mmCIF file of C-alpha atoms in Angstrom:
data_model
loop_
_atom_site.group_PDB
_atom_site.id
_atom_site.type_symbol
_atom_site.label_atom_id
_atom_site.label_comp_id
_atom_site.label_asym_id
_atom_site.label_seq_id
_atom_site.Cartn_x
_atom_site.Cartn_y
_atom_site.Cartn_z
ATOM 1 C CA MET A 1 128.990 121.505 100.852
ATOM 2 C CA THR A 2 129.198 124.828 103.711
ATOM 3 C CA PRO A 3 126.146 127.613 104.162
ATOM 4 C CA ASP A 4 128.752 129.636 103.328
ATOM 5 C CA ASP A 5 129.915 127.596 99.808
ATOM 6 C CA ALA A 6 126.208 127.713 99.141
ATOM 7 C CA LEU A 7 125.736 131.677 99.663
ATOM 8 C CA ARG A 8 128.313 131.798 97.538
ATOM 9 C CA THR A 9 127.476 129.283 94.974
ATOM 10 C CA LEU A 10 124.180 131.659 94.627
ATOM 11 C CA ALA A 11 124.810 135.084 95.236
ATOM 12 C CA THR A 12 125.766 136.063 91.710
ATOM 13 C CA THR A 13 123.889 133.629 89.437
ATOM 14 C CA PRO A 14 121.884 135.144 86.914
ATOM 15 C CA ARG A 15 118.352 134.098 87.985
ATOM 16 C CA LEU A 16 117.778 132.399 91.116
ATOM 17 C CA LEU A 17 115.016 130.825 92.206
ATOM 18 C CA VAL A 18 114.468 129.597 96.008
ATOM 19 C CA ALA A 19 111.952 126.935 96.051
ATOM 20 C CA LEU A 20 110.930 125.820 100.205
ATOM 21 C CA ASP A 21 108.381 123.494 101.969
ATOM 22 C CA PHE A 22 106.823 125.100 104.364
ATOM 23 C CA ASP A 23 105.655 122.662 107.274
ATOM 24 C CA GLY A 24 108.827 122.702 109.137
ATOM 25 C CA THR A 25 111.220 124.531 107.185
ATOM 26 C CA LEU A 26 109.285 127.701 107.308
ATOM 27 C CA SER A 27 106.315 126.663 110.042
ATOM 28 C CA PRO A 28 107.267 124.813 113.006
ATOM 29 C CA LEU A 29 104.861 121.213 112.549
ATOM 30 C CA VAL A 30 101.524 121.698 114.686
ATOM 31 C CA ASP A 31 98.823 119.257 115.856
ATOM 32 C CA ASP A 32 96.414 121.144 113.894
ATOM 33 C CA PRO A 33 97.804 122.227 110.715
ATOM 34 C CA MET A 34 95.506 124.726 109.337
ATOM 35 C CA ALA A 35 97.289 126.920 112.361
ATOM 36 C CA ALA A 36 100.672 126.600 110.701
ATOM 37 C CA ARG A 37 102.244 129.726 109.895
ATOM 38 C CA MET A 38 106.045 130.862 109.413
ATOM 39 C CA LEU A 39 108.386 131.933 112.936
ATOM 40 C CA PRO A 40 108.208 135.239 111.867
ATOM 41 C CA ALA A 41 112.506 134.987 111.217
ATOM 42 C CA ALA A 42 111.305 132.773 108.008
ATOM 43 C CA ARG A 43 108.386 135.890 107.703
ATOM 44 C CA ALA A 44 111.182 138.363 107.485
ATOM 45 C CA ALA A 45 113.602 135.768 105.113
ATOM 46 C CA VAL A 46 111.040 135.091 102.434
ATOM 47 C CA ASP A 47 110.319 138.890 102.368
ATOM 48 C CA ALA A 48 113.957 139.551 101.675
ATOM 49 C CA LEU A 49 114.222 137.520 99.073
ATOM 50 C CA VAL A 50 111.336 138.560 97.213
ATOM 51 C CA ALA A 51 112.605 141.993 97.403
ATOM 52 C CA ALA A 52 115.989 140.989 96.298
ATOM 53 C CA PRO A 53 116.659 141.695 92.518
ATOM 54 C CA ASP A 54 116.863 138.357 89.964
ATOM 55 C CA THR A 55 115.604 136.413 92.196
ATOM 56 C CA THR A 56 112.158 134.480 92.771
ATOM 57 C CA VAL A 57 110.431 132.387 95.985
ATOM 58 C CA ALA A 58 108.020 130.054 95.637
ATOM 59 C CA LEU A 59 106.593 127.373 98.466
ATOM 60 C CA VAL A 60 106.743 124.225 97.547
ATOM 61 C CA SER A 61 104.400 121.520 100.098
ATOM 62 C CA GLY A 62 102.319 118.434 100.238
ATOM 63 C CA ARG A 63 99.136 120.986 100.986
ATOM 64 C CA SER A 64 96.771 121.288 98.872
ATOM 65 C CA LEU A 65 96.433 124.517 96.967
ATOM 66 C CA PRO A 66 94.173 126.266 99.242
ATOM 67 C CA ASP A 67 95.206 124.781 101.875
ATOM 68 C CA LEU A 68 98.755 125.982 101.453
ATOM 69 C CA ARG A 69 97.417 129.915 100.281
ATOM 70 C CA VAL A 70 95.816 129.909 103.956
ATOM 71 C CA ILE A 71 98.724 128.650 106.262
ATOM 72 C CA ALA A 72 101.373 131.268 104.153
ATOM 73 C CA GLU A 73 99.368 134.083 104.329
ATOM 74 C CA HIS A 74 99.465 134.458 100.417
ATOM 75 C CA GLY A 75 96.986 137.183 99.405
ATOM 76 C CA ASP A 76 95.932 137.139 95.293
ATOM 77 C CA ASP A 77 99.170 140.396 95.614
ATOM 78 C CA SER A 78 101.410 138.041 96.060
ATOM 79 C CA ARG A 79 104.745 138.082 94.539
ATOM 80 C CA ILE A 80 105.208 134.161 95.490
ATOM 81 C CA LEU A 81 105.624 131.237 93.316
ATOM 82 C CA LEU A 82 103.128 128.187 94.653
ATOM 83 C CA VAL A 83 103.070 124.219 93.815
ATOM 84 C CA GLY A 84 100.881 122.473 95.835
ATOM 85 C CA SER A 85 99.540 119.017 96.550
ATOM 86 C CA HIS A 86 103.474 118.034 96.231
ATOM 87 C CA GLY A 87 103.230 119.253 92.536
ATOM 88 C CA ALA A 88 100.445 118.537 91.359
ATOM 89 C CA GLU A 89 99.163 122.446 91.752
ATOM 90 C CA HIS A 90 100.029 125.959 90.563
ATOM 91 C CA TRP A 91 99.766 129.553 91.295
ATOM 92 C CA VAL A 92 101.388 132.266 89.644
ATOM 93 C CA PRO A 93 101.640 135.877 90.141
ATOM 94 C CA GLY A 94 99.415 138.222 88.245
ATOM 95 C CA ILE A 95 97.244 134.612 86.978
ATOM 96 C CA GLY A 96 96.421 132.627 89.870
ATOM 97 C CA GLU A 97 96.140 128.691 90.062
ATOM 98 C CA ILE A 98 96.393 127.023 86.276
ATOM 99 C CA GLY A 99 96.199 123.673 86.056
ATOM 100 C CA GLY A 100 92.893 121.450 84.694
ATOM 101 C CA ASP A 101 89.877 119.736 85.962
ATOM 102 C CA GLU A 102 89.960 115.818 86.981
ATOM 103 C CA ASP A 103 88.238 113.166 85.785
ATOM 104 C CA ALA A 104 84.219 112.481 87.478
ATOM 105 C CA GLU A 105 86.201 108.532 88.411
ATOM 106 C CA ALA A 106 88.363 109.746 90.657
ATOM 107 C CA ILE A 107 87.176 112.307 91.821
ATOM 108 C CA ALA A 108 84.412 109.978 92.504
ATOM 109 C CA LEU A 109 86.828 107.124 94.255
ATOM 110 C CA ARG A 110 88.864 110.269 95.882
ATOM 111 C CA ASP A 111 85.209 111.379 98.252
ATOM 112 C CA ARG A 112 84.116 107.522 98.555
ATOM 113 C CA LEU A 113 87.572 106.341 100.413
ATOM 114 C CA ARG A 114 88.040 109.492 101.993
ATOM 115 C CA ALA A 115 84.324 108.430 103.551
ATOM 116 C CA GLU A 116 85.198 105.133 104.066
ATOM 117 C CA ALA A 117 88.474 105.830 105.947
ATOM 118 C CA GLU A 118 86.993 108.335 107.856
ATOM 119 C CA ALA A 119 84.730 105.441 109.565
ATOM 120 C CA LEU A 120 87.792 103.326 109.694
ATOM 121 C CA VAL A 121 89.585 105.352 112.499
ATOM 122 C CA THR A 122 86.217 107.486 114.069
ATOM 123 C CA GLU A 123 86.128 105.295 117.235
ATOM 124 C CA VAL A 124 90.372 106.085 117.583
ATOM 125 C CA PRO A 125 90.336 109.317 120.069
ATOM 126 C CA GLY A 126 92.184 111.963 117.762
ATOM 127 C CA ALA A 127 92.226 109.643 114.859
ATOM 128 C CA TRP A 128 90.713 112.474 111.464
ATOM 129 C CA ILE A 129 91.537 112.367 108.094
ATOM 130 C CA GLU A 130 92.673 115.437 106.551
ATOM 131 C CA PRO A 131 90.857 116.207 102.965
ATOM 132 C CA LYS A 132 93.237 116.502 99.836
ATOM 133 C CA THR A 133 92.664 117.576 96.051
ATOM 134 C CA PHE A 134 93.602 114.318 94.978
ATOM 135 C CA GLY A 135 93.032 112.275 98.048
ATOM 136 C CA PHE A 136 93.468 112.309 101.366
ATOM 137 C CA ALA A 137 96.131 111.800 104.582
ATOM 138 C CA VAL A 138 95.905 110.044 107.289
ATOM 139 C CA PRO A 139 97.822 112.704 110.680
ATOM 140 C CA THR A 140 98.381 110.679 113.449
ATOM 141 C CA ARG A 141 100.229 113.286 115.794
ATOM 142 C CA THR A 142 97.085 113.763 118.225
ATOM 143 C CA VAL A 143 96.503 110.072 118.653
ATOM 144 C CA ALA A 144 98.816 108.191 121.518
ATOM 145 C CA PRO A 145 101.903 106.571 120.127
ATOM 146 C CA GLU A 146 100.400 103.293 120.886
ATOM 147 C CA GLN A 147 97.682 103.292 118.315
ATOM 148 C CA ARG A 148 99.332 104.729 115.334
ATOM 149 C CA ALA A 149 100.778 101.700 113.818
ATOM 150 C CA GLY A 150 96.991 100.348 113.917
ATOM 151 C CA VAL A 151 95.057 103.461 112.161
ATOM 152 C CA GLU A 152 98.124 103.577 109.549
ATOM 153 C CA ALA A 153 97.602 99.721 108.856
ATOM 154 C CA SER A 154 93.560 99.804 108.666
ATOM 155 C CA VAL A 155 93.552 103.042 106.200
ATOM 156 C CA ASP A 156 96.299 101.462 104.372
ATOM 157 C CA ALA A 157 94.541 98.219 103.568
ATOM 158 C CA LEU A 158 91.318 99.985 101.901
ATOM 159 C CA VAL A 159 93.586 101.590 99.645
ATOM 160 C CA ALA A 160 95.249 98.628 98.554
ATOM 161 C CA ALA A 161 92.554 96.509 98.290
ATOM 162 C CA GLN A 162 90.252 99.563 96.450
ATOM 163 C CA ALA A 163 93.260 102.016 94.821
ATOM 164 C CA PRO A 164 96.474 100.163 94.767
ATOM 165 C CA HIS A 165 97.395 102.567 91.923
ATOM 166 C CA TRP A 166 97.524 105.190 93.852
ATOM 167 C CA ARG A 167 100.624 106.625 95.232
ATOM 168 C CA ARG A 168 101.129 105.741 99.119
ATOM 169 C CA ARG A 169 103.838 109.169 101.056
ATOM 170 C CA SER A 170 104.724 108.649 104.345
ATOM 171 C CA GLY A 171 106.587 111.828 106.518
ATOM 172 C CA HIS A 172 106.024 113.125 110.137
ATOM 173 C CA HIS A 173 103.602 111.023 111.888
ATOM 174 C CA ILE A 174 101.675 111.677 108.774
ATOM 175 C CA VAL A 175 100.640 109.326 105.989
ATOM 176 C CA GLU A 176 99.249 110.528 102.134
ATOM 177 C CA TYR A 177 97.080 108.839 99.860
ATOM 178 C CA ALA A 178 97.198 110.208 96.704
ATOM 179 C CA PHE A 179 95.516 109.352 92.730
ATOM 180 C CA ARG A 180 98.045 111.972 91.413
ATOM 181 C CA SER A 181 101.628 110.845 90.856
ATOM 182 C CA GLU A 182 103.659 114.087 91.106
ATOM 183 C CA GLY A 183 106.068 114.169 93.727
ATOM 184 C CA LYS A 184 108.281 117.563 94.865
ATOM 185 C CA ASP A 185 110.844 116.839 91.747
ATOM 186 C CA ALA A 186 108.077 117.401 89.592
ATOM 187 C CA GLY A 187 107.333 121.000 90.866
ATOM 188 C CA VAL A 188 110.522 122.281 90.869
ATOM 189 C CA ALA A 189 111.355 121.106 87.812
ATOM 190 C CA TRP A 190 107.809 122.942 86.557
ATOM 191 C CA LEU A 191 109.212 126.369 88.306
ATOM 192 C CA ARG A 192 112.711 126.113 86.829
ATOM 193 C CA ASP A 193 111.322 125.997 83.489
ATOM 194 C CA ARG A 194 108.937 128.801 84.321
ATOM 195 C CA THR A 195 111.180 130.969 85.736
ATOM 196 C CA ASN A 196 114.300 130.583 83.828
ATOM 197 C CA ALA A 197 116.163 129.681 86.952
ATOM 198 C CA THR A 198 120.107 129.782 86.521
ATOM 199 C CA ALA A 199 119.736 127.632 89.633
ATOM 200 C CA VAL A 200 117.987 127.451 92.181
ATOM 201 C CA LEU A 201 117.696 126.293 95.932
ATOM 202 C CA PHE A 202 115.296 123.934 97.804
ATOM 203 C CA ALA A 203 115.156 123.307 100.974
ATOM 204 C CA GLY A 204 113.097 120.545 103.145
ATOM 205 C CA ASP A 205 112.618 119.071 106.190
ATOM 206 C CA ASP A 206 110.739 115.527 105.521
ATOM 207 C CA VAL A 207 111.147 112.364 103.633
ATOM 208 C CA THR A 208 109.037 113.482 100.750
ATOM 209 C CA ASP A 209 111.480 117.077 99.997
ATOM 210 C CA GLU A 210 114.198 114.209 99.346
ATOM 211 C CA ASP A 211 112.435 113.464 96.205
ATOM 212 C CA ALA A 212 113.512 117.437 95.262
ATOM 213 C CA LEU A 213 116.596 117.394 96.792
ATOM 214 C CA ARG A 214 117.289 114.418 94.385
ATOM 215 C CA SER A 215 116.187 116.477 91.156
ATOM 216 C CA LEU A 216 118.629 119.148 91.715
ATOM 217 C CA ARG A 217 121.599 119.576 89.391
ATOM 218 C CA PRO A 218 124.962 120.745 89.844
ATOM 219 C CA GLY A 219 124.640 124.874 90.681
ATOM 220 C CA ASP A 220 121.970 123.694 93.052
ATOM 221 C CA VAL A 221 121.601 123.929 96.216
ATOM 222 C CA GLY A 222 119.975 121.412 98.810
ATOM 223 C CA VAL A 223 119.383 122.877 102.070
ATOM 224 C CA ARG A 224 117.888 119.688 104.803
ATOM 225 C CA VAL A 225 116.404 120.790 108.055
ATOM 226 C CA GLY A 226 116.864 119.055 111.038
ATOM 227 C CA ALA A 227 117.550 115.273 111.168
ATOM 228 C CA GLY A 228 117.157 112.245 109.024
ATOM 229 C CA GLU A 229 118.880 111.229 106.264
ATOM 230 C CA THR A 230 119.504 113.283 102.905
ATOM 231 C CA ALA A 231 120.272 114.510 99.433
ATOM 232 C CA ALA A 232 121.228 118.024 100.601
ATOM 233 C CA ALA A 233 124.406 119.078 100.044
ATOM 234 C CA VAL A 234 123.850 121.360 103.611
ATOM 235 C CA ARG A 235 122.480 120.900 106.562
ATOM 236 C CA VAL A 236 120.753 123.317 108.697
ATOM 237 C CA ASP A 237 119.190 122.444 112.722
ATOM 238 C CA GLY A 238 116.302 124.529 112.313
ATOM 239 C CA ILE A 239 114.319 126.880 111.328
ATOM 240 C CA PRO A 240 115.682 129.592 113.131
ATOM 241 C CA GLU A 241 118.516 128.186 111.278
ATOM 242 C CA LEU A 242 117.715 128.357 107.513
ATOM 243 C CA ALA A 243 115.815 131.719 108.380
ATOM 244 C CA GLU A 244 119.180 133.505 108.809
ATOM 245 C CA LEU A 245 120.730 131.654 105.716
ATOM 246 C CA LEU A 246 118.582 133.001 103.945
ATOM 247 C CA SER A 247 118.271 135.926 105.469
ATOM 248 C CA ARG A 248 122.420 136.025 104.484
ATOM 249 C CA LEU A 249 121.724 135.364 100.583
ATOM 250 C CA ALA A 250 119.072 137.490 100.544
ATOM 251 C CA ARG A 251 121.555 140.203 101.076
ATOM 252 C CA GLU A 252 124.186 139.388 98.919
ATOM 253 C CA ARG A 253 121.708 138.960 96.270
ATOM 254 C CA ALA A 254 121.124 143.122 97.055
ATOM 255 C CA ALA A 255 124.561 143.365 97.755
ATOM 256 C CA VAL A 256 125.766 142.047 93.625
ATOM 257 C CA GLY A 257 122.223 144.213 92.352
ATOM 258 C CA GLU A 258 123.725 147.021 93.838
ATOM 259 C CA ARG A 259 127.201 145.905 92.259
ATOM 260 C CA VAL A 260 126.136 145.689 88.377
ATOM 261 C CA ALA A 261 123.923 148.733 89.148
ATOM 262 C CA ARG A 262 127.229 151.392 89.973
ATOM 263 C CA GLU A 263 129.264 149.494 87.199
#
């Protein structure tokens, strides 16, 4: 499927959901995760889609919900839905965060393993542990390439020994461990039901986005940003190309809305 085919598929659907990964999809990958921000072209495209008729925009990220709100510069008055922690956390306009508390035992294990993981990597230059709502991650972008495998292996062994039921995910220079097993497929399913969408566009750049891409239905469109094996029907080279695709989609949706209003 070409980008033009995708636009024709999505422009006229009655209720469109545009669900987007953040890191590597709207924002470049950076050494300091909390410094990530949308490229201006991506921000403009997202804003245009938010304003388009019968179109809902959502961010679907592995980030914890509070961190996602910071990097997305997402205010309380935003019309953008959020799915954090790969599908385990949700934020809805006009309502805010929804969901239940985790049990005390799971939280206690999370905190203990975080502390032990921090002790394991403390002597490795550039290595650190990123807290997550339901676990933690080991970013290795700032670790020397020859030391990355050792850092990951040491934390892998820790989690395998003490929390073998946790889900392990790997991405661009990051390994994440969580006691919740939801993937981005669950996040997209939740959004589809919440918005009663008749079609979905999902875009992502990493292995963790493939859960969502594989879950798409006939009439939906998956977009892979960058290289790598993918279930997506459309591939774009990078963030600027995705931003152009999203901007064109917003224009098409607006034009369809104007035609309907005149009829």
